[in-house]
């Protein structure tokens, strides 16, 4: 077992029995469920919308080699610049070059999981560049020195009392400050940063091939401010975020909003097609889009699992997953947690180290049921398990154990070779620690079913 897997099991054990943590998560996800149920009811035919979205994303993945150059060409026509980054190190280097060339010292960021994926804040700080999150949830976890807890709601694991205590310690606000007061304080602190930052950095919810644009969707307006005031705007976007046409936003924006937050549409929806034009009054003087691979083509090469790249990062599968609701986002120790993270992380970061995530599932299928682009998530988890076994990523002890179990299960005479007492001893000796920590071990009958049946047939009246 890898060190990463061992750490996961330890953290999962701790969080699963952390009553306060589970209470906060269940409360926040409960509110989400209520909102989403209301939001989804607005669709005339939700199932048809999901099927259409699935088909569009399928077409994108089958034609990625054509659509990416189309996006690049159309974006460059309006003065934008495209950078291709094979991995996190390349993306970091290119972003640093842009900032240093401009003499930049301060960065203001809108919410972006791709920047978390490449650990951009830590990288920039190591090069003496201040990088500040402007999304309220991201700002809160940055103050705590934590990674985002959830794809959509980064501070889901914190109660309003904990956030009030944090602001009291950092900024001297009243210990009993209301959420409205805390939000106002954050606005006061961040507003000046938008005006003085040298560089604005964002992600991108969608890349639009036919117009060469990036589409951003948000509820706070911080993305618009981060991409408008600074003279340079850099967007870091995964290559899988493509959609063929601007007309497709009519489908994808409502699907993302309804499954992400329960809204019909988020408050601010922005389409950016390059730097400020001669006839425009605001916007950056330079705009770059960093197209990030970072393992995505590894997953694209897996014909059966590439549909995991259809994900639009709504977070619905996290909120539906019974495992996530018990152990929380930080336990996964990855940028993308929950069911979708358990699929893509082994392909992005290596099956040997992260195969254990594909086993962190009850396989109840709820994740597949709620997915707005109909990714067969629980099937993908099984395929990852298959690949790990086929590549001999499991330990020798595990491989030998399962071979013996399979051999025994396939032949009744082998299964019944030893009696119940020996089997009970074997279970308690070797599996008590792993299977019996929180439950009573099963008691196997002294005689097998086959033996009991045989005796019953010989003596029907007994």
Coordinates of C-alpha atoms in Angstrom, one line a residue:
X1 CA 0.0 0.0 0.0
X2 CA 1.4 3.4 -0.9
X3 CA 2.0 6.2 1.6
X4 CA -0.8 8.2 0.0
X5 CA -3.3 5.3 0.4
X6 CA -2.2 4.9 4.1
X7 CA -2.7 8.6 4.8
X8 CA -6.1 8.4 3.1
X9 CA -7.3 5.6 5.3
X10 CA -6.1 7.3 8.5
X11 CA -7.8 10.6 7.5
X12 CA -11.0 8.9 6.4
X13 CA -11.1 7.0 9.8
X14 CA -10.8 10.3 11.6
X15 CA -13.3 12.3 9.6
X16 CA -15.9 9.5 9.5
X17 CA -16.3 9.8 13.3
X18 CA -15.9 13.5 13.6
X19 CA -19.5 14.4 14.5
X20 CA -19.1 18.2 14.3
X21 CA -17.6 17.9 10.8
X22 CA -20.4 15.6 9.6
X23 CA -23.0 17.9 11.1
X24 CA -21.7 20.9 9.2
X25 CA -21.4 19.0 5.9
X26 CA -24.8 17.4 6.1
X27 CA -26.3 20.8 6.9
X28 CA -24.7 22.5 3.9
X29 CA -25.4 19.6 1.5
X30 CA -29.0 19.5 2.8
X31 CA -29.5 23.1 1.8
X32 CA -27.9 22.4 -1.5
X33 CA -30.2 19.4 -2.1
X34 CA -33.3 21.6 -1.5
X35 CA -32.1 24.3 -3.9
X36 CA -31.1 21.8 -6.6
X37 CA -34.4 20.0 -6.5
X38 CA -36.1 23.4 -7.1
X39 CA -33.7 24.3 -9.8
X40 CA -34.0 21.1 -11.8
X41 CA -37.8 21.3 -11.7
X42 CA -37.5 24.3 -14.1
X43 CA -36.3 22.0 -17.0
X44 CA -38.9 21.0 -19.5
X45 CA -37.2 17.7 -20.1
X46 CA -34.1 17.3 -17.9
X47 CA -33.2 13.8 -19.2
X48 CA -33.2 15.0 -22.8
X49 CA -31.0 18.0 -21.9
X50 CA -28.5 15.7 -20.1
X51 CA -28.4 13.3 -23.1
X52 CA -27.8 16.3 -25.5
X53 CA -25.0 17.6 -23.3
X54 CA -23.4 14.1 -23.2
X55 CA -23.6 13.9 -27.0
X56 CA -22.0 17.3 -27.5
X57 CA -19.1 16.5 -25.1
X58 CA -18.7 13.1 -26.8
X59 CA -18.3 14.9 -30.1
X60 CA -15.8 17.3 -28.5
X61 CA -13.5 14.5 -27.2
X62 CA -13.7 12.7 -30.6
X63 CA -12.6 15.9 -32.4
X64 CA -10.4 17.5 -29.8
X65 CA -7.5 17.7 -32.2
X66 CA -9.6 19.8 -34.6
X67 CA -11.5 22.0 -32.1
X68 CA -8.5 23.1 -30.1
X69 CA -6.7 24.6 -33.1
X70 CA -10.0 26.2 -34.1
X71 CA -10.3 27.9 -30.7
X72 CA -6.7 29.0 -30.9
X73 CA -7.1 30.5 -34.4
X74 CA -10.3 32.4 -33.5
X75 CA -8.8 33.7 -30.2
X76 CA -5.7 34.9 -31.8
X77 CA -7.7 36.8 -34.5
X78 CA -8.8 39.2 -31.7
X79 CA -5.3 39.7 -30.3
X80 CA -5.2 37.0 -27.7
X81 CA -2.3 34.7 -27.2
X82 CA -2.5 30.9 -26.5
X83 CA 0.1 28.9 -24.6
X84 CA 0.1 25.1 -24.6
X85 CA 1.3 23.6 -21.3
X86 CA 2.0 19.8 -21.1
X87 CA 2.1 19.7 -17.4
X88 CA 2.0 21.8 -14.2
X89 CA 5.7 22.8 -14.4
X90 CA 5.3 24.2 -17.9
X91 CA 2.2 26.1 -17.0
X92 CA 3.9 27.6 -13.9
X93 CA 7.0 28.6 -15.9
X94 CA 4.9 30.3 -18.7
X95 CA 2.8 32.2 -16.2
X96 CA 5.9 33.3 -14.3
X97 CA 7.5 34.5 -17.6
X98 CA 4.5 36.6 -18.4
X99 CA 4.4 38.2 -14.9
X100 CA 8.1 38.9 -14.8
X101 CA 8.2 40.3 -18.3
X102 CA 5.5 42.8 -17.2
X103 CA 7.3 43.5 -14.0
X104 CA 4.3 42.3 -12.0
X105 CA 4.4 41.9 -8.3
X106 CA 0.7 41.3 -7.4
X107 CA -1.9 38.9 -8.7
X108 CA -5.7 38.9 -8.1
X109 CA -7.4 35.6 -8.8
X110 CA -10.9 34.5 -9.4
X111 CA -12.0 31.0 -8.5
X112 CA -10.2 28.4 -10.6
X113 CA -9.6 24.7 -9.9
X114 CA -6.9 24.5 -12.6
X115 CA -4.8 27.0 -10.7
X116 CA -5.2 24.8 -7.6
X117 CA -4.2 21.8 -9.8
X118 CA -0.9 23.4 -10.7
X119 CA -0.4 24.9 -7.1
X120 CA -0.1 28.3 -8.6
X121 CA -0.4 30.4 -5.4
X122 CA 2.4 28.5 -3.6
X123 CA 4.6 28.7 -6.8
X124 CA 4.1 32.5 -7.1
X125 CA 4.7 33.1 -3.4
X126 CA 8.0 31.2 -3.7
X127 CA 9.0 33.7 -6.4
X128 CA 7.9 36.7 -4.2
X129 CA 4.7 37.5 -6.1
X130 CA 1.6 38.1 -4.0
X131 CA -1.3 36.0 -5.2
X132 CA -4.7 36.8 -3.6
X133 CA -8.0 34.9 -4.0
X134 CA -11.0 37.1 -4.6
X135 CA -13.8 34.4 -4.4
X136 CA -15.1 34.6 -0.8
X137 CA -14.9 30.9 -0.2
X138 CA -11.4 30.7 -1.7
X139 CA -10.3 33.8 0.3
X140 CA -11.4 32.1 3.5
X141 CA -9.5 28.9 2.9
X142 CA -6.5 30.9 1.8
X143 CA -6.5 32.8 5.1
X144 CA -6.6 29.4 6.8
X145 CA -3.8 28.0 4.7
X146 CA -6.0 25.2 3.4
X147 CA -6.8 23.9 0.0
X148 CA -10.4 24.2 -1.3
X149 CA -12.7 21.6 0.3
X150 CA -15.1 21.3 -2.6
X151 CA -15.1 22.0 -6.3
X152 CA -17.9 24.6 -6.1
X153 CA -18.0 25.6 -2.5
X154 CA -14.4 25.8 -1.2
X155 CA -15.3 26.5 2.4
X156 CA -18.2 24.1 2.8
X157 CA -16.6 22.4 5.8
X158 CA -16.8 25.6 7.9
X159 CA -19.7 26.9 9.9
X160 CA -20.6 30.6 10.0
X161 CA -19.3 30.7 13.6
X162 CA -15.9 29.4 12.5
X163 CA -15.6 32.0 9.8
X164 CA -16.7 34.7 12.2
X165 CA -13.9 33.6 14.5
X166 CA -11.4 33.6 11.7
X167 CA -12.3 37.2 10.6
X168 CA -12.2 38.3 14.3
X169 CA -8.6 36.9 14.6
X170 CA -7.4 38.3 11.3
X171 CA -9.3 41.6 11.0
X172 CA -10.8 42.4 14.4
X173 CA -14.5 42.1 13.3
X174 CA -17.0 41.2 16.0
X175 CA -16.9 37.6 17.1
X176 CA -20.6 37.3 16.5
X177 CA -20.6 39.0 13.1
X178 CA -23.3 37.9 10.7
X179 CA -22.6 36.4 7.3
X180 CA -23.6 39.7 5.7
X181 CA -21.2 41.7 7.9
X182 CA -18.4 39.2 7.1
X183 CA -19.1 39.5 3.4
X184 CA -19.0 43.3 3.6
X185 CA -15.6 43.2 5.4
X186 CA -14.2 40.9 2.6
X187 CA -15.5 43.4 0.0
X188 CA -13.7 46.3 1.8
X189 CA -10.5 44.3 1.9
X190 CA -10.6 43.1 -1.7
X191 CA -11.9 46.1 -3.6
X192 CA -8.6 47.9 -3.5
X193 CA -6.7 44.8 -4.7
X194 CA -8.7 44.8 -7.9
X195 CA -7.5 48.3 -8.7
X196 CA -3.9 47.8 -7.8
X197 CA -3.1 44.3 -9.0
X198 CA -0.7 44.0 -11.9
X199 CA -2.1 40.7 -13.2
X200 CA -5.6 39.1 -13.2
X201 CA -5.8 35.3 -13.3
X202 CA -8.9 33.2 -13.9
X203 CA -10.0 29.8 -15.0
X204 CA -12.6 29.1 -17.6
X205 CA -15.8 27.2 -17.3
X206 CA -16.0 26.7 -21.1
X207 CA -13.8 27.3 -24.1
X208 CA -15.9 28.2 -27.2
X209 CA -14.3 27.0 -30.4
X210 CA -16.3 28.9 -33.0
X211 CA -15.8 32.3 -31.4
X212 CA -12.4 31.8 -29.7
X213 CA -13.8 32.8 -26.3
X214 CA -13.7 31.7 -22.7
X215 CA -17.0 31.6 -20.7
X216 CA -17.0 32.4 -17.0
X217 CA -19.9 31.8 -14.7
X218 CA -20.0 33.1 -11.1
X219 CA -22.2 34.6 -8.3
X220 CA -20.0 37.3 -6.8
X221 CA -18.7 39.4 -9.7
X222 CA -15.1 38.9 -8.6
X223 CA -14.2 37.2 -11.9
X224 CA -15.4 40.2 -13.8
X225 CA -13.3 42.5 -11.6
X226 CA -10.3 40.3 -11.7
X227 CA -10.3 40.1 -15.5
X228 CA -11.2 43.7 -16.2
X229 CA -9.0 46.0 -14.0
X230 CA -5.5 44.5 -14.3
X231 CA -3.6 45.3 -17.5
X232 CA -2.9 41.6 -18.1
X233 CA -5.4 38.7 -17.9
X234 CA -4.2 35.1 -17.8
X235 CA -6.8 32.3 -18.1
X236 CA -5.7 28.7 -17.2
X237 CA -8.1 26.2 -18.7
X238 CA -8.0 22.4 -19.1
X239 CA -8.1 21.3 -22.7
X240 CA -11.3 19.3 -22.1
X241 CA -13.4 22.4 -21.4
X242 CA -14.2 22.9 -25.0
X243 CA -17.7 23.3 -26.5
X244 CA -18.1 23.6 -30.3
X245 CA -20.3 26.7 -30.4
X246 CA -21.4 29.8 -28.5
X247 CA -25.0 28.5 -29.0
X248 CA -24.1 25.5 -26.8
X249 CA -24.0 27.8 -23.7
X250 CA -27.8 27.9 -23.9
X251 CA -27.6 24.3 -22.7
X252 CA -24.4 24.2 -20.6
X253 CA -24.8 27.3 -18.5
X254 CA -28.3 26.3 -17.1
X255 CA -27.1 22.7 -16.5
X256 CA -24.0 23.9 -14.6
X257 CA -26.0 26.4 -12.5
X258 CA -28.8 24.1 -11.6
X259 CA -26.6 21.2 -10.7
X260 CA -23.9 23.3 -9.0
X261 CA -26.0 25.7 -6.9
X262 CA -29.7 25.1 -7.7
X263 CA -30.0 28.3 -9.7
X264 CA -31.7 28.7 -13.1
X265 CA -28.6 30.7 -14.0
X266 CA -25.7 32.1 -12.0
X267 CA -25.7 35.9 -11.4
X268 CA -22.8 36.8 -13.6
X269 CA -22.1 35.1 -16.9
X270 CA -19.3 36.5 -19.0
X271 CA -17.8 35.8 -22.4
X272 CA -14.3 37.0 -23.0
X273 CA -12.8 37.0 -26.5
X274 CA -9.4 38.5 -26.2
X275 CA -7.9 41.8 -24.9
X276 CA -9.6 45.2 -25.0
X277 CA -10.3 46.3 -28.5
X278 CA -9.9 49.8 -29.9
X279 CA -13.6 50.6 -29.5
X280 CA -14.0 49.2 -26.0
X281 CA -13.7 51.1 -22.8
X282 CA -12.5 48.5 -20.4
X283 CA -10.6 45.2 -20.2
X284 CA -7.0 44.1 -20.2
X285 CA -4.3 45.3 -22.6
X286 CA -3.1 41.7 -23.0
X287 CA -4.9 38.4 -22.6
X288 CA -3.4 34.9 -22.5
X289 CA -5.1 31.5 -22.4
X290 CA -3.0 28.7 -21.0
X291 CA -4.3 25.4 -22.4
X292 CA -3.5 22.8 -19.7
X293 CA -3.0 19.1 -20.4
X294 CA -1.4 17.8 -17.2
X295 CA -2.5 14.2 -17.7
X296 CA -5.7 14.8 -19.6
X297 CA -4.4 13.2 -22.8
X298 CA -3.5 10.1 -20.7
X299 CA -7.2 9.8 -19.9
X300 CA -8.2 10.7 -23.4
X301 CA -6.3 7.7 -24.6
X302 CA -8.4 5.4 -22.5
X303 CA -11.4 4.7 -24.8
X304 CA -13.6 3.3 -22.1
X305 CA -12.9 6.0 -19.5
X306 CA -12.4 9.2 -21.5
X307 CA -16.0 10.2 -20.8
X308 CA -14.7 11.4 -17.4
X309 CA -13.4 14.4 -19.4
X310 CA -17.0 15.4 -20.1
X311 CA -17.2 16.8 -16.6
X312 CA -18.3 20.4 -16.3
X313 CA -17.2 20.7 -12.6
X314 CA -20.7 21.2 -11.1
X315 CA -19.9 19.2 -7.9
X316 CA -23.2 17.3 -8.0
X317 CA -21.5 13.9 -7.6
X318 CA -19.7 15.0 -4.5
X319 CA -22.9 16.2 -2.9
X320 CA -24.6 12.9 -3.7
X321 CA -21.8 10.6 -2.6
X322 CA -22.3 8.9 0.8
X323 CA -18.5 8.4 1.1
X324 CA -17.7 12.1 0.4
X325 CA -20.5 13.2 2.9
X326 CA -18.8 11.2 5.6
X327 CA -15.1 11.8 5.0
X328 CA -15.1 15.2 3.3
X329 CA -13.0 16.8 0.6
X330 CA -9.6 17.2 2.3
X331 CA -9.3 13.5 3.0
X332 CA -8.8 12.8 -0.7
X333 CA -5.6 14.9 -0.7
X334 CA -6.2 15.8 -4.4
X335 CA -7.4 18.9 -6.3
X336 CA -10.5 17.1 -7.5
X337 CA -12.2 15.1 -4.7
X338 CA -15.3 12.9 -4.6
X339 CA -16.4 10.4 -7.3
X340 CA -15.1 12.4 -10.3
X341 CA -11.8 13.1 -8.6
X342 CA -11.5 9.4 -7.9
X343 CA -11.8 8.7 -11.6
X344 CA -9.5 11.3 -13.1
X345 CA -6.8 11.6 -10.4
X346 CA -5.2 8.2 -11.1
X347 CA -4.9 9.1 -14.8
X348 CA -3.7 12.6 -14.1
X349 CA -1.2 11.8 -11.3
X350 CA -0.5 8.1 -11.6
X351 CA -2.4 4.9 -11.0
X352 CA 0.2 3.4 -8.7
X353 CA -0.1 6.2 -6.1
X354 CA -3.8 7.0 -6.4
X355 CA -5.6 3.7 -7.4
X356 CA -7.0 3.6 -3.8
X357 CA -9.4 6.4 -4.7
X358 CA -11.2 4.2 -7.1
X359 CA -12.1 1.9 -4.1
X360 CA -13.4 4.8 -2.0
X361 CA -16.9 4.2 -3.3
X362 CA -20.0 2.3 -2.3
X363 CA -20.8 1.9 -6.0
X364 CA -24.4 2.9 -5.2
X365 CA -24.6 4.7 -8.6
X366 CA -26.0 8.0 -7.2
X367 CA -23.1 9.9 -8.7
X368 CA -24.0 8.7 -12.2
X369 CA -27.7 9.4 -11.6
X370 CA -27.1 13.1 -10.7
X371 CA -24.4 13.9 -13.4
X372 CA -25.7 16.6 -15.8
X373 CA -23.6 15.2 -18.7
X374 CA -24.5 11.5 -17.9
X375 CA -21.0 10.3 -17.1
X376 CA -21.2 6.6 -16.1
X377 CA -19.1 7.4 -13.0
X378 CA -19.5 4.2 -11.0
X379 CA -18.6 2.2 -14.0
X380 CA -15.5 4.3 -14.5
X381 CA -14.5 3.5 -11.0
X382 CA -14.7 -0.2 -11.7
X383 CA -12.7 0.2 -14.9
X384 CA -10.0 2.0 -12.9
X385 CA -9.9 -1.0 -10.5
X386 CA -9.6 -3.3 -13.4
X387 CA -6.7 -1.4 -14.9
X388 CA -4.9 -1.3 -11.6
X389 CA -5.2 -5.1 -11.3
X390 CA -4.2 -5.7 -14.9
X391 CA -1.1 -3.5 -14.5
X392 CA -0.2 -5.4 -11.3
X393 CA -0.4 -2.1 -9.3
X394 CA -1.8 -4.1 -6.3
X395 CA 0.6 -5.6 -3.8
X396 CA 1.8 -9.2 -4.2
X397 CA 0.0 -10.2 -1.0
X398 CA -3.3 -8.8 -2.4
X399 CA -2.9 -10.5 -5.7
X400 CA -2.1 -13.9 -4.2
X401 CA -4.9 -13.5 -1.7
X402 CA -7.5 -12.8 -4.4
X403 CA -6.2 -15.6 -6.7
X404 CA -6.6 -18.1 -3.8
X405 CA -10.1 -16.7 -3.0
X406 CA -11.1 -17.0 -6.7
X407 CA -9.8 -20.5 -7.0
X408 CA -11.7 -21.6 -3.8
X409 CA -14.9 -19.9 -4.9
X410 CA -14.9 -21.6 -8.2
X411 CA -14.7 -25.1 -6.8
X412 CA -16.9 -26.4 -4.0
X413 CA -14.5 -29.2 -2.9
X414 CA -11.8 -26.6 -2.2
X415 CA -14.3 -24.3 -0.4
X416 CA -15.3 -27.1 1.8
X417 CA -11.9 -28.5 2.4
X418 CA -11.7 -27.0 5.9
X419 CA -14.5 -26.7 8.4
X420 CA -16.1 -23.6 10.0
X421 CA -13.8 -23.5 13.0
X422 CA -10.7 -23.1 10.7
X423 CA -12.5 -20.5 8.6
X424 CA -13.4 -18.5 11.7
X425 CA -9.9 -18.7 12.9
X426 CA -8.6 -17.5 9.5
X427 CA -11.0 -14.5 9.5
X428 CA -10.2 -13.4 13.0
X429 CA -6.5 -13.9 12.5
X430 CA -6.0 -12.1 9.2
X431 CA -9.1 -9.8 8.8
X432 CA -10.1 -8.7 12.2
X433 CA -8.1 -5.5 12.0
X434 CA -9.3 -4.4 8.5
X435 CA -12.9 -5.8 8.5
X436 CA -13.7 -6.0 12.1
X437 CA -12.6 -2.7 13.5
X438 CA -16.1 -1.2 13.7
X439 CA -18.3 -4.4 13.3
X440 CA -18.6 -7.9 14.6
X441 CA -17.0 -10.5 12.4
X442 CA -19.4 -13.0 10.9
X443 CA -19.6 -16.5 12.4
X444 CA -19.3 -19.3 9.8
X445 CA -21.2 -22.5 10.5
X446 CA -19.3 -25.6 11.5
X447 CA -20.7 -27.4 8.5
X448 CA -20.9 -26.0 5.0
X449 CA -24.3 -25.6 3.3
X450 CA -23.4 -28.4 0.9
X451 CA -22.7 -30.7 3.8
X452 CA -25.9 -29.8 5.6
X453 CA -27.9 -30.3 2.4
X454 CA -26.3 -33.7 1.8
X455 CA -27.2 -34.8 5.4
X456 CA -30.7 -33.4 5.0
X457 CA -31.3 -35.4 1.8
X458 CA -30.1 -38.6 3.6
X459 CA -32.3 -38.0 6.6
X460 CA -35.3 -35.8 5.6
X461 CA -37.0 -36.0 9.0
X462 CA -34.0 -34.5 10.9

